[in-house]
Amino acid sequence: MCPIFPASMPLGPGPRHGKPPSAT
């Protein structure tokens, strides 16, 4: 995905990005 835009990616909740699903 886009590790630079984890919040911009609905499909990227963030465990891999280090951000919580609520960041989206």
mmCIF file with all atom_site columns, C-alpha atoms in Angstrom:
data_model
loop_
_atom_site.group_PDB
_atom_site.id
_atom_site.type_symbol
_atom_site.label_atom_id
_atom_site.label_alt_id
_atom_site.label_comp_id
_atom_site.label_asym_id
_atom_site.label_entity_id
_atom_site.label_seq_id
_atom_site.pdbx_PDB_ins_code
_atom_site.Cartn_x
_atom_site.Cartn_y
_atom_site.Cartn_z
_atom_site.occupancy
_atom_site.B_iso_or_equiv
_atom_site.pdbx_formal_charge
_atom_site.auth_seq_id
_atom_site.auth_comp_id
_atom_site.auth_asym_id
_atom_site.auth_atom_id
_atom_site.pdbx_PDB_model_num
ATOM 1  C CA . MET A 1 1  ? 0.000  0.000  0.000  1.00 0.00 ? 1  MET A CA 1
ATOM 2  C CA . CYS A 1 2  ? 1.160  3.511  0.794  1.00 0.00 ? 2  CYS A CA 1
ATOM 3  C CA . PRO A 1 3  ? 3.147  3.551  4.050  1.00 0.00 ? 3  PRO A CA 1
ATOM 4  C CA . ILE A 1 4  ? 3.450  7.321  3.607  1.00 0.00 ? 4  ILE A CA 1
ATOM 5  C CA . PHE A 1 5  ? -0.307 7.784  3.654  1.00 0.00 ? 5  PHE A CA 1
ATOM 6  C CA . PRO A 1 6  ? -1.719 5.228  6.094  1.00 0.00 ? 6  PRO A CA 1
ATOM 7  C CA . ALA A 1 7  ? -4.535 7.553  7.116  1.00 0.00 ? 7  ALA A CA 1
ATOM 8  C CA . SER A 1 8  ? -5.401 8.150  3.471  1.00 0.00 ? 8  SER A CA 1
ATOM 9  C CA . MET A 1 9  ? -5.661 4.441  2.826  1.00 0.00 ? 9  MET A CA 1
ATOM 10 C CA . PRO A 1 10 ? -8.991 2.970  4.046  1.00 0.00 ? 10 PRO A CA 1
ATOM 11 C CA . LEU A 1 11 ? -7.573 -0.484 3.255  1.00 0.00 ? 11 LEU A CA 1
ATOM 12 C CA . GLY A 1 12 ? -4.597 0.197  5.484  1.00 0.00 ? 12 GLY A CA 1
ATOM 13 C CA . PRO A 1 13 ? -5.803 0.141  9.120  1.00 0.00 ? 13 PRO A CA 1
ATOM 14 C CA . GLY A 1 14 ? -2.233 0.437  10.182 1.00 0.00 ? 14 GLY A CA 1
ATOM 15 C CA . PRO A 1 15 ? -0.778 -2.497 12.173 1.00 0.00 ? 15 PRO A CA 1
ATOM 16 C CA . ARG A 1 16 ? 1.891  -2.591 9.476  1.00 0.00 ? 16 ARG A CA 1
ATOM 17 C CA . HIS A 1 17 ? 2.147  1.193  9.420  1.00 0.00 ? 17 HIS A CA 1
ATOM 18 C CA . GLY A 1 18 ? 2.243  1.421  13.178 1.00 0.00 ? 18 GLY A CA 1
ATOM 19 C CA . LYS A 1 19 ? -1.026 3.345  13.289 1.00 0.00 ? 19 LYS A CA 1
ATOM 20 C CA . PRO A 1 20 ? -4.379 2.271  14.814 1.00 0.00 ? 20 PRO A CA 1
ATOM 21 C CA . PRO A 1 21 ? -7.466 1.587  12.622 1.00 0.00 ? 21 PRO A CA 1
ATOM 22 C CA . SER A 1 22 ? -9.011 4.706  14.130 1.00 0.00 ? 22 SER A CA 1
ATOM 23 C CA . ALA A 1 23 ? -6.369 6.766  12.330 1.00 0.00 ? 23 ALA A CA 1
ATOM 24 C CA . THR A 1 24 ? -8.404 6.182  9.210  1.00 0.00 ? 24 THR A CA 1
#
